[in-house]
Every structure is written in C-alpha cells, then in structure tokens.
PDB file of C-alpha atoms in Angstrom:
ATOM      1  CA  UNK A 371      46.666  67.825 -10.608  1.00  0.00           C
ATOM      2  CA  UNK A 372      49.392  65.696  -8.994  1.00  0.00           C
ATOM      3  CA  UNK A 373      48.280  62.648 -10.931  1.00  0.00           C
ATOM      4  CA  UNK A 374      48.480  64.494 -14.246  1.00  0.00           C
ATOM      5  CA  UNK A 375      51.654  66.409 -13.557  1.00  0.00           C
ATOM      6  CA  UNK A 376      53.758  63.851 -11.686  1.00  0.00           C
ATOM      7  CA  UNK A 377      52.016  60.556 -12.410  1.00  0.00           C
ATOM      8  CA  UNK A 378      51.098  60.208  -8.732  1.00  0.00           C
ATOM      9  CA  UNK A 379      48.831  57.269  -7.956  1.00  0.00           C
ATOM     10  CA  UNK A 380      47.230  56.482  -4.616  1.00  0.00           C
ATOM     11  CA  UNK A 381      45.422  53.477  -3.229  1.00  0.00           C
ATOM     12  CA  UNK A 382      43.954  52.365   0.078  1.00  0.00           C
ATOM     13  CA  UNK A 383      44.661  49.125   1.842  1.00  0.00           C
ATOM     14  CA  UNK A 384      43.917  47.426   5.097  1.00  0.00           C
ATOM     15  CA  UNK A 385      46.938  46.640   7.213  1.00  0.00           C
ATOM     16  CA  UNK A 386      47.242  44.869  10.538  1.00  0.00           C
ATOM     17  CA  UNK A 387      49.277  46.836  13.040  1.00  0.00           C
ATOM     18  CA  UNK A 388      50.502  46.286  16.559  1.00  0.00           C
ATOM     19  CA  UNK A 389      48.583  47.899  19.399  1.00  0.00           C
ATOM     20  CA  UNK A 390      49.328  48.420  23.049  1.00  0.00           C
ATOM     21  CA  UNK A 391      46.822  48.046  25.846  1.00  0.00           C
ATOM     22  CA  UNK A 392      47.204  50.526  28.681  1.00  0.00           C
ATOM     23  CA  UNK A 393      46.203  48.803  31.891  1.00  0.00           C
ATOM     24  CA  UNK A 394      46.318  49.708  35.559  1.00  0.00           C
ATOM     25  CA  UNK A 395      48.899  48.103  37.795  1.00  0.00           C
ATOM     26  CA  UNK A 396      47.877  46.232  40.935  1.00  0.00           C
ATOM     27  CA  UNK A 397      46.708  48.708  43.534  1.00  0.00           C
ATOM     28  CA  UNK A 398      45.333  51.151  40.967  1.00  0.00           C
ATOM     29  CA  UNK A 399      46.815  54.256  39.382  1.00  0.00           C
ATOM     30  CA  UNK A 400      49.771  55.974  40.974  1.00  0.00           C
ATOM     31  CA  UNK A 401      49.104  59.395  39.440  1.00  0.00           C
ATOM     32  CA  UNK A 402      49.315  62.402  41.682  1.00  0.00           C
ATOM     33  CA  UNK A 403      48.803  66.054  40.938  1.00  0.00           C
ATOM     34  CA  UNK A 404      52.048  67.875  40.293  1.00  0.00           C
ATOM     35  CA  UNK A 405      53.144  70.621  42.643  1.00  0.00           C
ATOM     36  CA  UNK A 406      56.144  71.547  40.461  1.00  0.00           C
ATOM     37  CA  UNK A 407      56.172  74.607  38.272  1.00  0.00           C
ATOM     38  CA  UNK A 408      57.585  74.727  34.794  1.00  0.00           C
ATOM     39  CA  UNK A 409      56.871  73.309  31.367  1.00  0.00           C
ATOM     40  CA  UNK A 410      55.507  69.798  30.791  1.00  0.00           C
ATOM     41  CA  UNK A 411      58.209  67.157  30.295  1.00  0.00           C
ATOM     42  CA  UNK A 412      57.986  63.736  28.641  1.00  0.00           C
ATOM     43  CA  UNK A 413      60.937  61.350  28.961  1.00  0.00           C
ATOM     44  CA  UNK A 414      60.909  58.165  26.924  1.00  0.00           C
ATOM     45  CA  UNK A 415      63.282  55.760  28.621  1.00  0.00           C
ATOM     46  CA  UNK A 416      62.800  53.220  25.850  1.00  0.00           C
ATOM     47  CA  UNK A 417      60.073  51.768  23.675  1.00  0.00           C
ATOM     48  CA  UNK A 418      58.014  50.640  26.683  1.00  0.00           C
ATOM     49  CA  UNK A 419      58.759  53.389  29.218  1.00  0.00           C
ATOM     50  CA  UNK A 420      57.354  56.885  29.437  1.00  0.00           C
ATOM     51  CA  UNK A 421      57.851  59.213  32.391  1.00  0.00           C
ATOM     52  CA  UNK A 422      55.833  62.418  32.453  1.00  0.00           C
ATOM     53  CA  UNK A 423      56.131  65.468  34.691  1.00  0.00           C
ATOM     54  CA  UNK A 424      53.702  68.401  34.906  1.00  0.00           C
ATOM     55  CA  UNK A 425      51.414  67.129  32.126  1.00  0.00           C
ATOM     56  CA  UNK A 426      47.654  66.997  31.839  1.00  0.00           C
ATOM     57  CA  UNK A 427      45.825  63.728  31.222  1.00  0.00           C
ATOM     58  CA  UNK A 428      44.907  65.105  27.785  1.00  0.00           C
ATOM     59  CA  UNK A 429      48.596  65.680  26.950  1.00  0.00           C
ATOM     60  CA  UNK A 430      49.447  62.191  28.202  1.00  0.00           C
ATOM     61  CA  UNK A 431      46.730  60.623  26.038  1.00  0.00           C
ATOM     62  CA  UNK A 432      47.983  62.502  22.983  1.00  0.00           C
ATOM     63  CA  UNK A 433      51.587  61.488  23.664  1.00  0.00           C
ATOM     64  CA  UNK A 434      50.874  57.772  24.042  1.00  0.00           C
ATOM     65  CA  UNK A 435      48.551  57.696  21.035  1.00  0.00           C
ATOM     66  CA  UNK A 436      51.051  59.280  18.621  1.00  0.00           C
ATOM     67  CA  UNK A 437      52.575  56.448  16.545  1.00  0.00           C
ATOM     68  CA  UNK A 438      55.218  58.773  15.059  1.00  0.00           C
ATOM     69  CA  UNK A 439      56.647  59.630  18.480  1.00  0.00           C
ATOM     70  CA  UNK A 440      56.537  56.000  19.572  1.00  0.00           C
ATOM     71  CA  UNK A 441      58.390  54.806  16.462  1.00  0.00           C
ATOM     72  CA  UNK A 442      61.260  57.256  17.065  1.00  0.00           C
ATOM     73  CA  UNK A 443      62.426  55.117  20.004  1.00  0.00           C
ATOM     74  CA  UNK A 444      62.981  52.036  17.879  1.00  0.00           C
TER      75      UNK A 444
END
C-alpha cells in the first residue's frame, strides 16, 4: 500500500558498525546489591561512562545494548 500510494521503496544492505566490548576491570566486577530504595537511575556521564543505581542486571544489559540511547550522548 505504501509503495503504491507514496512511491515508498525499501532495500536491505549490510553495513559495518562500531561495537563496544564490555570487559571486567582488574580485580573483577565491583557490583554490589543496592540497599537504597527508590526508582532505578541511569546517569550517562558521557559517551563512555554509565553510572547506574538501583537497577537489575537485565535493565543494565538493555540500557547498554540500546544504540538509540547511546547515540544521544554524541
């Protein structure tokens, strides 16, 4: 319908993109279970910094894998 009505055309292509490898620092992870109460908070201090408070590992994984959120810092 969109092709007929608006002349919309679509194609697929392969594109190389930048990736980031998440690695552990020397001495292992420094995560600790939060004892604070309140909503989860993510603070992006820049394109390479993310501080998280009161978040689950699932929420953290979603946050760092979202290219839209990451591109907003640039």
